[in-house]
């Protein structure tokens, strides 16, 4: 119970950073496992206190301690198993807090850093420009499903010169491949407008402008920024320097 409450509180602190990133189930499971061990120095004393209050409260409420003493068993003898358990629990807590918890904290914050650096999951919504893919701004006015798209506008900002390269398409298909490392966007029945900017501001001479009509055009996007890359733990450890 105490572990669960502290785990929820700890997860809520990082809610905005770890959710909405399209992480796999096992990444979340790994992170929860790290959090459970990381909060054990706080959770264990509270859990022992709570369990002791509940246990001895029930014994006192039902007069079981009186029954034990009346049967000829001394209080010290009755408490001996609890004392032995507490000794082993103390040794286990000491070893965990000094050796296990620091290593798990290193893994926890290393994983949290990698999650922070990961781009949000690819989520193109209807009628909103999506700029999550580097150097591109994409707007889809209608999504039939996660694959079929209608009325597409794409601004290519690869040359860092503003909205001079625009692609319009009547429809398209969006598919990932190579373990979702790349996105293939196939456009149908569209036009590409491209304007050259020779100088900053107003050019003295005529500016080259081209318009290309296509029946089908394929654009491949690199989704490397959306993949979770794990940082070697020795970069965070003083012993690794």
PDB file of C-alpha atoms in Angstrom:
ATOM      1  CA  UNK A   1       0.000   0.000   0.000  1.00  0.00           C
ATOM      2  CA  UNK A   2       2.757   2.451   0.982  1.00  0.00           C
ATOM      3  CA  UNK A   3       4.827   1.411  -2.058  1.00  0.00           C
ATOM      4  CA  UNK A   4       1.837   1.946  -4.336  1.00  0.00           C
ATOM      5  CA  UNK A   5       1.083   5.437  -2.987  1.00  0.00           C
ATOM      6  CA  UNK A   6       4.715   6.587  -3.204  1.00  0.00           C
ATOM      7  CA  UNK A   7       5.034   5.040  -6.674  1.00  0.00           C
ATOM      8  CA  UNK A   8       1.999   6.978  -7.943  1.00  0.00           C
ATOM      9  CA  UNK A   9       3.345  10.220  -6.438  1.00  0.00           C
ATOM     10  CA  UNK A  10       6.755   9.618  -8.036  1.00  0.00           C
ATOM     11  CA  UNK A  11       5.270   8.791 -11.437  1.00  0.00           C
ATOM     12  CA  UNK A  12       3.087  11.903 -11.376  1.00  0.00           C
ATOM     13  CA  UNK A  13       6.200  14.081 -10.980  1.00  0.00           C
ATOM     14  CA  UNK A  14       7.469  12.854 -14.343  1.00  0.00           C
ATOM     15  CA  UNK A  15       4.063  12.454 -16.022  1.00  0.00           C
ATOM     16  CA  UNK A  16       4.641  15.121 -18.701  1.00  0.00           C
ATOM     17  CA  UNK A  17       8.082  13.731 -19.515  1.00  0.00           C
ATOM     18  CA  UNK A  18       7.387  10.001 -19.822  1.00  0.00           C
ATOM     19  CA  UNK A  19       3.889   9.869 -21.339  1.00  0.00           C
ATOM     20  CA  UNK A  20       3.029  10.784 -24.903  1.00  0.00           C
ATOM     21  CA  UNK A  21       6.416   9.573 -26.175  1.00  0.00           C
ATOM     22  CA  UNK A  22       5.161   6.338 -27.715  1.00  0.00           C
ATOM     23  CA  UNK A  23       7.298   4.182 -25.420  1.00  0.00           C
ATOM     24  CA  UNK A  24       6.950   0.431 -25.413  1.00  0.00           C
ATOM     25  CA  UNK A  25       5.310  -1.556 -22.597  1.00  0.00           C
ATOM     26  CA  UNK A  26       8.606  -3.004 -21.389  1.00  0.00           C
ATOM     27  CA  UNK A  27      10.177   0.480 -21.105  1.00  0.00           C
ATOM     28  CA  UNK A  28       7.364   1.540 -18.768  1.00  0.00           C
ATOM     29  CA  UNK A  29       7.695  -1.749 -16.880  1.00  0.00           C
ATOM     30  CA  UNK A  30      11.443  -1.206 -16.491  1.00  0.00           C
ATOM     31  CA  UNK A  31      10.914   2.354 -15.273  1.00  0.00           C
ATOM     32  CA  UNK A  32       8.273   1.275 -12.733  1.00  0.00           C
ATOM     33  CA  UNK A  33      10.620  -1.437 -11.455  1.00  0.00           C
ATOM     34  CA  UNK A  34      13.381   1.141 -10.981  1.00  0.00           C
ATOM     35  CA  UNK A  35      10.986   3.487  -9.170  1.00  0.00           C
ATOM     36  CA  UNK A  36       9.841   0.720  -6.809  1.00  0.00           C
ATOM     37  CA  UNK A  37      13.425   0.069  -5.720  1.00  0.00           C
ATOM     38  CA  UNK A  38      14.336   3.773  -5.608  1.00  0.00           C
ATOM     39  CA  UNK A  39      11.528   4.620  -3.176  1.00  0.00           C
ATOM     40  CA  UNK A  40      12.256   1.657  -0.883  1.00  0.00           C
ATOM     41  CA  UNK A  41      14.339   3.765   1.611  1.00  0.00           C
ATOM     42  CA  UNK A  42      11.237   5.933   2.137  1.00  0.00           C
ATOM     43  CA  UNK A  43       8.618   3.204   1.800  1.00  0.00           C
ATOM     44  CA  UNK A  44      10.185   0.570   4.083  1.00  0.00           C
ATOM     45  CA  UNK A  45      10.096   2.561   7.384  1.00  0.00           C
ATOM     46  CA  UNK A  46       6.536   3.709   6.692  1.00  0.00           C
ATOM     47  CA  UNK A  47       5.469   0.177   5.758  1.00  0.00           C
ATOM     48  CA  UNK A  48       7.034  -1.283   8.932  1.00  0.00           C
ATOM     49  CA  UNK A  49       5.392   1.407  11.085  1.00  0.00           C
ATOM     50  CA  UNK A  50       1.988   0.897   9.471  1.00  0.00           C
ATOM     51  CA  UNK A  51       2.147  -2.896   9.686  1.00  0.00           C
ATOM     52  CA  UNK A  52       3.305  -2.738  13.329  1.00  0.00           C
ATOM     53  CA  UNK A  53       0.418  -0.467  14.293  1.00  0.00           C
ATOM     54  CA  UNK A  54      -2.088  -2.716  12.551  1.00  0.00           C
ATOM     55  CA  UNK A  55      -0.620  -5.943  13.981  1.00  0.00           C
ATOM     56  CA  UNK A  56      -0.221  -4.882  17.607  1.00  0.00           C
ATOM     57  CA  UNK A  57      -3.466  -2.923  17.468  1.00  0.00           C
ATOM     58  CA  UNK A  58      -5.331  -6.110  16.494  1.00  0.00           C
ATOM     59  CA  UNK A  59      -3.502  -8.102  19.193  1.00  0.00           C
ATOM     60  CA  UNK A  60      -4.463  -5.545  21.829  1.00  0.00           C
ATOM     61  CA  UNK A  61      -8.017  -5.181  20.575  1.00  0.00           C
ATOM     62  CA  UNK A  62      -8.705  -8.923  20.815  1.00  0.00           C
ATOM     63  CA  UNK A  63      -6.772  -9.366  24.087  1.00  0.00           C
ATOM     64  CA  UNK A  64      -4.423 -11.857  22.439  1.00  0.00           C
ATOM     65  CA  UNK A  65      -1.379 -10.497  24.308  1.00  0.00           C
ATOM     66  CA  UNK A  66      -3.218 -11.144  27.585  1.00  0.00           C
ATOM     67  CA  UNK A  67      -4.020 -14.691  26.421  1.00  0.00           C
ATOM     68  CA  UNK A  68      -0.350 -15.288  25.552  1.00  0.00           C
ATOM     69  CA  UNK A  69       0.840 -14.099  28.967  1.00  0.00           C
ATOM     70  CA  UNK A  70      -1.855 -16.110  30.788  1.00  0.00           C
ATOM     71  CA  UNK A  71      -0.707 -19.285  29.032  1.00  0.00           C
ATOM     72  CA  UNK A  72       2.712 -18.943  30.648  1.00  0.00           C
ATOM     73  CA  UNK A  73       4.610 -17.496  27.659  1.00  0.00           C
ATOM     74  CA  UNK A  74       6.667 -14.466  28.565  1.00  0.00           C
ATOM     75  CA  UNK A  75       6.392 -11.279  26.515  1.00  0.00           C
ATOM     76  CA  UNK A  76      10.092 -11.475  25.570  1.00  0.00           C
ATOM     77  CA  UNK A  77       9.668 -15.009  24.257  1.00  0.00           C
ATOM     78  CA  UNK A  78       6.566 -13.994  22.306  1.00  0.00           C
ATOM     79  CA  UNK A  79       8.383 -11.052  20.731  1.00  0.00           C
ATOM     80  CA  UNK A  80      11.573 -12.991  19.942  1.00  0.00           C
ATOM     81  CA  UNK A  81      10.519 -13.984  16.353  1.00  0.00           C
ATOM     82  CA  UNK A  82       9.637 -10.368  15.629  1.00  0.00           C
ATOM     83  CA  UNK A  83      13.026  -9.234  16.966  1.00  0.00           C
ATOM     84  CA  UNK A  84      14.857 -11.762  14.776  1.00  0.00           C
ATOM     85  CA  UNK A  85      12.836 -10.656  11.737  1.00  0.00           C
ATOM     86  CA  UNK A  86      13.634  -6.982  12.460  1.00  0.00           C
ATOM     87  CA  UNK A  87      17.380  -7.763  12.680  1.00  0.00           C
ATOM     88  CA  UNK A  88      17.369  -9.486   9.279  1.00  0.00           C
ATOM     89  CA  UNK A  89      15.175  -6.705   7.855  1.00  0.00           C
ATOM     90  CA  UNK A  90      17.632  -4.077   9.115  1.00  0.00           C
ATOM     91  CA  UNK A  91      20.605  -5.894   7.567  1.00  0.00           C
ATOM     92  CA  UNK A  92      18.723  -6.283   4.279  1.00  0.00           C
ATOM     93  CA  UNK A  93      17.715  -2.606   4.267  1.00  0.00           C
ATOM     94  CA  UNK A  94      21.314  -1.553   4.987  1.00  0.00           C
ATOM     95  CA  UNK A  95      22.718  -3.642   2.117  1.00  0.00           C
ATOM     96  CA  UNK A  96      19.949  -2.473  -0.234  1.00  0.00           C
ATOM     97  CA  UNK A  97      20.354   1.233   0.590  1.00  0.00           C
ATOM     98  CA  UNK A  98      24.148   1.143   0.277  1.00  0.00           C
ATOM     99  CA  UNK A  99      24.634  -1.072  -2.772  1.00  0.00           C
ATOM    100  CA  UNK A 100      21.403  -1.695  -4.700  1.00  0.00           C
ATOM    101  CA  UNK A 101      19.565   1.642  -4.469  1.00  0.00           C
ATOM    102  CA  UNK A 102      22.482   3.827  -5.736  1.00  0.00           C
ATOM    103  CA  UNK A 103      22.908   1.595  -8.808  1.00  0.00           C
ATOM    104  CA  UNK A 104      19.180   1.621  -9.488  1.00  0.00           C
ATOM    105  CA  UNK A 105      19.061   5.429  -9.083  1.00  0.00           C
ATOM    106  CA  UNK A 106      21.782   5.671 -11.735  1.00  0.00           C
ATOM    107  CA  UNK A 107      19.738   3.491 -14.097  1.00  0.00           C
ATOM    108  CA  UNK A 108      16.537   5.419 -13.280  1.00  0.00           C
ATOM    109  CA  UNK A 109      17.840   8.895 -14.052  1.00  0.00           C
ATOM    110  CA  UNK A 110      19.781   7.642 -17.064  1.00  0.00           C
ATOM    111  CA  UNK A 111      16.553   6.214 -18.482  1.00  0.00           C
ATOM    112  CA  UNK A 112      14.609   9.388 -17.583  1.00  0.00           C
ATOM    113  CA  UNK A 113      17.196  11.501 -19.404  1.00  0.00           C
ATOM    114  CA  UNK A 114      16.902   9.336 -22.523  1.00  0.00           C
ATOM    115  CA  UNK A 115      13.104   9.619 -22.375  1.00  0.00           C
ATOM    116  CA  UNK A 116      13.335  13.424 -22.055  1.00  0.00           C
ATOM    117  CA  UNK A 117      15.566  13.559 -25.138  1.00  0.00           C
ATOM    118  CA  UNK A 118      13.169  11.421 -27.161  1.00  0.00           C
ATOM    119  CA  UNK A 119      10.782  13.315 -29.417  1.00  0.00           C
ATOM    120  CA  UNK A 120       7.035  12.936 -28.811  1.00  0.00           C
ATOM    121  CA  UNK A 121       5.297  10.136 -30.626  1.00  0.00           C
ATOM    122  CA  UNK A 122       4.371  10.797 -34.237  1.00  0.00           C
ATOM    123  CA  UNK A 123       0.814  12.078 -33.995  1.00  0.00           C
ATOM    124  CA  UNK A 124      -0.472  14.041 -36.978  1.00  0.00           C
ATOM    125  CA  UNK A 125      -3.908  15.494 -36.199  1.00  0.00           C
ATOM    126  CA  UNK A 126      -6.537  16.785 -38.608  1.00  0.00           C
ATOM    127  CA  UNK A 127      -6.411  20.478 -39.484  1.00  0.00           C
ATOM    128  CA  UNK A 128      -3.272  21.229 -37.419  1.00  0.00           C
ATOM    129  CA  UNK A 129       0.250  21.814 -38.695  1.00  0.00           C
ATOM    130  CA  UNK A 130       2.588  19.135 -37.316  1.00  0.00           C
ATOM    131  CA  UNK A 131       6.244  20.178 -36.934  1.00  0.00           C
ATOM    132  CA  UNK A 132       7.593  17.161 -35.054  1.00  0.00           C
ATOM    133  CA  UNK A 133       9.574  15.901 -38.066  1.00  0.00           C
ATOM    134  CA  UNK A 134      12.745  18.008 -38.443  1.00  0.00           C
ATOM    135  CA  UNK A 135      12.693  20.498 -41.356  1.00  0.00           C
ATOM    136  CA  UNK A 136       9.084  19.746 -42.267  1.00  0.00           C
ATOM    137  CA  UNK A 137       5.672  21.156 -41.398  1.00  0.00           C
ATOM    138  CA  UNK A 138       2.754  18.939 -42.373  1.00  0.00           C
ATOM    139  CA  UNK A 139      -0.974  19.614 -42.345  1.00  0.00           C
ATOM    140  CA  UNK A 140      -3.635  16.998 -43.062  1.00  0.00           C
ATOM    141  CA  UNK A 141      -7.228  18.205 -43.302  1.00  0.00           C
ATOM    142  CA  UNK A 142      -8.752  14.722 -43.155  1.00  0.00           C
ATOM    143  CA  UNK A 143      -7.541  11.345 -41.853  1.00  0.00           C
ATOM    144  CA  UNK A 144      -9.467   8.299 -42.968  1.00  0.00           C
ATOM    145  CA  UNK A 145      -7.378   6.189 -40.558  1.00  0.00           C
ATOM    146  CA  UNK A 146      -3.725   5.998 -39.455  1.00  0.00           C
ATOM    147  CA  UNK A 147      -2.684   5.253 -43.070  1.00  0.00           C
ATOM    148  CA  UNK A 148      -4.967   7.063 -45.515  1.00  0.00           C
ATOM    149  CA  UNK A 149      -4.843  10.861 -45.655  1.00  0.00           C
ATOM    150  CA  UNK A 150      -6.734  13.540 -47.573  1.00  0.00           C
ATOM    151  CA  UNK A 151      -5.908  17.156 -48.534  1.00  0.00           C
ATOM    152  CA  UNK A 152      -2.238  17.367 -47.548  1.00  0.00           C
ATOM    153  CA  UNK A 153       0.033  20.418 -47.313  1.00  0.00           C
ATOM    154  CA  UNK A 154       3.784  20.013 -46.705  1.00  0.00           C
ATOM    155  CA  UNK A 155       6.284  22.844 -46.152  1.00  0.00           C
ATOM    156  CA  UNK A 156       9.898  21.836 -46.680  1.00  0.00           C
ATOM    157  CA  UNK A 157      12.208  23.962 -44.515  1.00  0.00           C
ATOM    158  CA  UNK A 158      15.387  21.980 -45.211  1.00  0.00           C
ATOM    159  CA  UNK A 159      17.060  25.020 -46.821  1.00  0.00           C
ATOM    160  CA  UNK A 160      16.109  27.289 -43.901  1.00  0.00           C
ATOM    161  CA  UNK A 161      14.708  29.966 -46.223  1.00  0.00           C
ATOM    162  CA  UNK A 162      11.066  30.089 -45.171  1.00  0.00           C
ATOM    163  CA  UNK A 163       8.018  28.670 -46.942  1.00  0.00           C
ATOM    164  CA  UNK A 164       9.562  28.532 -50.425  1.00  0.00           C
ATOM    165  CA  UNK A 165       9.086  24.804 -51.039  1.00  0.00           C
ATOM    166  CA  UNK A 166       5.449  23.723 -50.747  1.00  0.00           C
ATOM    167  CA  UNK A 167       3.825  20.446 -51.745  1.00  0.00           C
ATOM    168  CA  UNK A 168       0.051  20.015 -52.081  1.00  0.00           C
ATOM    169  CA  UNK A 169      -1.617  16.659 -52.597  1.00  0.00           C
ATOM    170  CA  UNK A 170      -5.183  15.470 -52.923  1.00  0.00           C
ATOM    171  CA  UNK A 171      -4.542  12.256 -50.938  1.00  0.00           C
ATOM    172  CA  UNK A 172      -1.778  10.087 -49.577  1.00  0.00           C
ATOM    173  CA  UNK A 173      -0.686   7.053 -47.594  1.00  0.00           C
ATOM    174  CA  UNK A 174       1.507   7.078 -44.493  1.00  0.00           C
ATOM    175  CA  UNK A 175       3.471   3.920 -43.602  1.00  0.00           C
ATOM    176  CA  UNK A 176       6.496   3.165 -41.427  1.00  0.00           C
ATOM    177  CA  UNK A 177       9.170   0.596 -42.214  1.00  0.00           C
ATOM    178  CA  UNK A 178      12.513  -0.703 -40.921  1.00  0.00           C
ATOM    179  CA  UNK A 179      11.131  -1.127 -37.377  1.00  0.00           C
ATOM    180  CA  UNK A 180       9.494   2.327 -37.525  1.00  0.00           C
ATOM    181  CA  UNK A 181      12.850   3.991 -38.204  1.00  0.00           C
ATOM    182  CA  UNK A 182      11.532   5.629 -41.389  1.00  0.00           C
ATOM    183  CA  UNK A 183       8.208   7.021 -42.542  1.00  0.00           C
ATOM    184  CA  UNK A 184       7.113   6.592 -46.147  1.00  0.00           C
ATOM    185  CA  UNK A 185       4.588   9.213 -47.276  1.00  0.00           C
ATOM    186  CA  UNK A 186       3.125   8.469 -50.701  1.00  0.00           C
ATOM    187  CA  UNK A 187       1.306  11.466 -52.216  1.00  0.00           C
ATOM    188  CA  UNK A 188      -1.245  11.288 -55.064  1.00  0.00           C
ATOM    189  CA  UNK A 189      -2.461  13.936 -57.506  1.00  0.00           C
ATOM    190  CA  UNK A 190      -0.557  16.959 -56.305  1.00  0.00           C
ATOM    191  CA  UNK A 191       1.616  19.941 -57.095  1.00  0.00           C
ATOM    192  CA  UNK A 192       5.005  21.072 -55.829  1.00  0.00           C
ATOM    193  CA  UNK A 193       5.822  24.795 -55.769  1.00  0.00           C
ATOM    194  CA  UNK A 194       9.429  25.899 -55.331  1.00  0.00           C
ATOM    195  CA  UNK A 195      10.826  29.407 -55.338  1.00  0.00           C
ATOM    196  CA  UNK A 196      14.515  30.351 -55.235  1.00  0.00           C
ATOM    197  CA  UNK A 197      15.593  33.206 -53.009  1.00  0.00           C
ATOM    198  CA  UNK A 198      18.830  34.641 -54.421  1.00  0.00           C
ATOM    199  CA  UNK A 199      19.377  37.281 -51.775  1.00  0.00           C
ATOM    200  CA  UNK A 200      17.851  38.220 -48.476  1.00  0.00           C
ATOM    201  CA  UNK A 201      14.981  40.639 -48.791  1.00  0.00           C
ATOM    202  CA  UNK A 202      13.894  41.857 -52.220  1.00  0.00           C
ATOM    203  CA  UNK A 203      15.938  40.495 -55.121  1.00  0.00           C
ATOM    204  CA  UNK A 204      16.908  42.886 -57.934  1.00  0.00           C
ATOM    205  CA  UNK A 205      16.503  40.329 -60.688  1.00  0.00           C
ATOM    206  CA  UNK A 206      13.741  37.830 -61.443  1.00  0.00           C
ATOM    207  CA  UNK A 207      13.348  34.966 -59.005  1.00  0.00           C
ATOM    208  CA  UNK A 208      13.255  31.428 -60.349  1.00  0.00           C
ATOM    209  CA  UNK A 209       9.942  29.714 -59.708  1.00  0.00           C
ATOM    210  CA  UNK A 210       8.978  26.167 -60.600  1.00  0.00           C
ATOM    211  CA  UNK A 211       5.749  24.225 -60.438  1.00  0.00           C
ATOM    212  CA  UNK A 212       5.704  20.449 -60.821  1.00  0.00           C
ATOM    213  CA  UNK A 213       2.595  18.342 -61.168  1.00  0.00           C
ATOM    214  CA  UNK A 214       2.709  14.695 -60.148  1.00  0.00           C
ATOM    215  CA  UNK A 215       0.400  11.706 -60.068  1.00  0.00           C
ATOM    216  CA  UNK A 216       2.452   9.989 -57.373  1.00  0.00           C
ATOM    217  CA  UNK A 217       5.293  11.256 -55.234  1.00  0.00           C
ATOM    218  CA  UNK A 218       7.094   9.391 -52.445  1.00  0.00           C
ATOM    219  CA  UNK A 219       8.780  11.207 -49.547  1.00  0.00           C
ATOM    220  CA  UNK A 220      10.799   9.302 -46.948  1.00  0.00           C
ATOM    221  CA  UNK A 221      11.276  10.842 -43.496  1.00  0.00           C
ATOM    222  CA  UNK A 222      13.934   9.768 -41.026  1.00  0.00           C
ATOM    223  CA  UNK A 223      12.303   9.017 -37.656  1.00  0.00           C
ATOM    224  CA  UNK A 224      15.588   8.677 -35.777  1.00  0.00           C
ATOM    225  CA  UNK A 225      14.547  11.455 -33.374  1.00  0.00           C
ATOM    226  CA  UNK A 226      11.500   9.394 -32.356  1.00  0.00           C
ATOM    227  CA  UNK A 227      13.561   6.367 -31.319  1.00  0.00           C
ATOM    228  CA  UNK A 228      14.658   5.901 -27.714  1.00  0.00           C
ATOM    229  CA  UNK A 229      18.471   5.792 -27.658  1.00  0.00           C
ATOM    230  CA  UNK A 230      19.988   4.528 -24.417  1.00  0.00           C
ATOM    231  CA  UNK A 231      22.940   6.467 -23.001  1.00  0.00           C
ATOM    232  CA  UNK A 232      25.776   4.304 -21.596  1.00  0.00           C
ATOM    233  CA  UNK A 233      25.529   4.354 -17.811  1.00  0.00           C
ATOM    234  CA  UNK A 234      29.268   4.886 -17.342  1.00  0.00           C
ATOM    235  CA  UNK A 235      28.807   8.439 -18.675  1.00  0.00           C
ATOM    236  CA  UNK A 236      26.800   9.247 -15.550  1.00  0.00           C
ATOM    237  CA  UNK A 237      28.969   7.389 -13.071  1.00  0.00           C
ATOM    238  CA  UNK A 238      32.016   8.965 -11.406  1.00  0.00           C
ATOM    239  CA  UNK A 239      33.808   5.638 -11.691  1.00  0.00           C
ATOM    240  CA  UNK A 240      33.386   5.735 -15.462  1.00  0.00           C
ATOM    241  CA  UNK A 241      35.259   9.017 -15.864  1.00  0.00           C
TER     242      UNK A 241
END
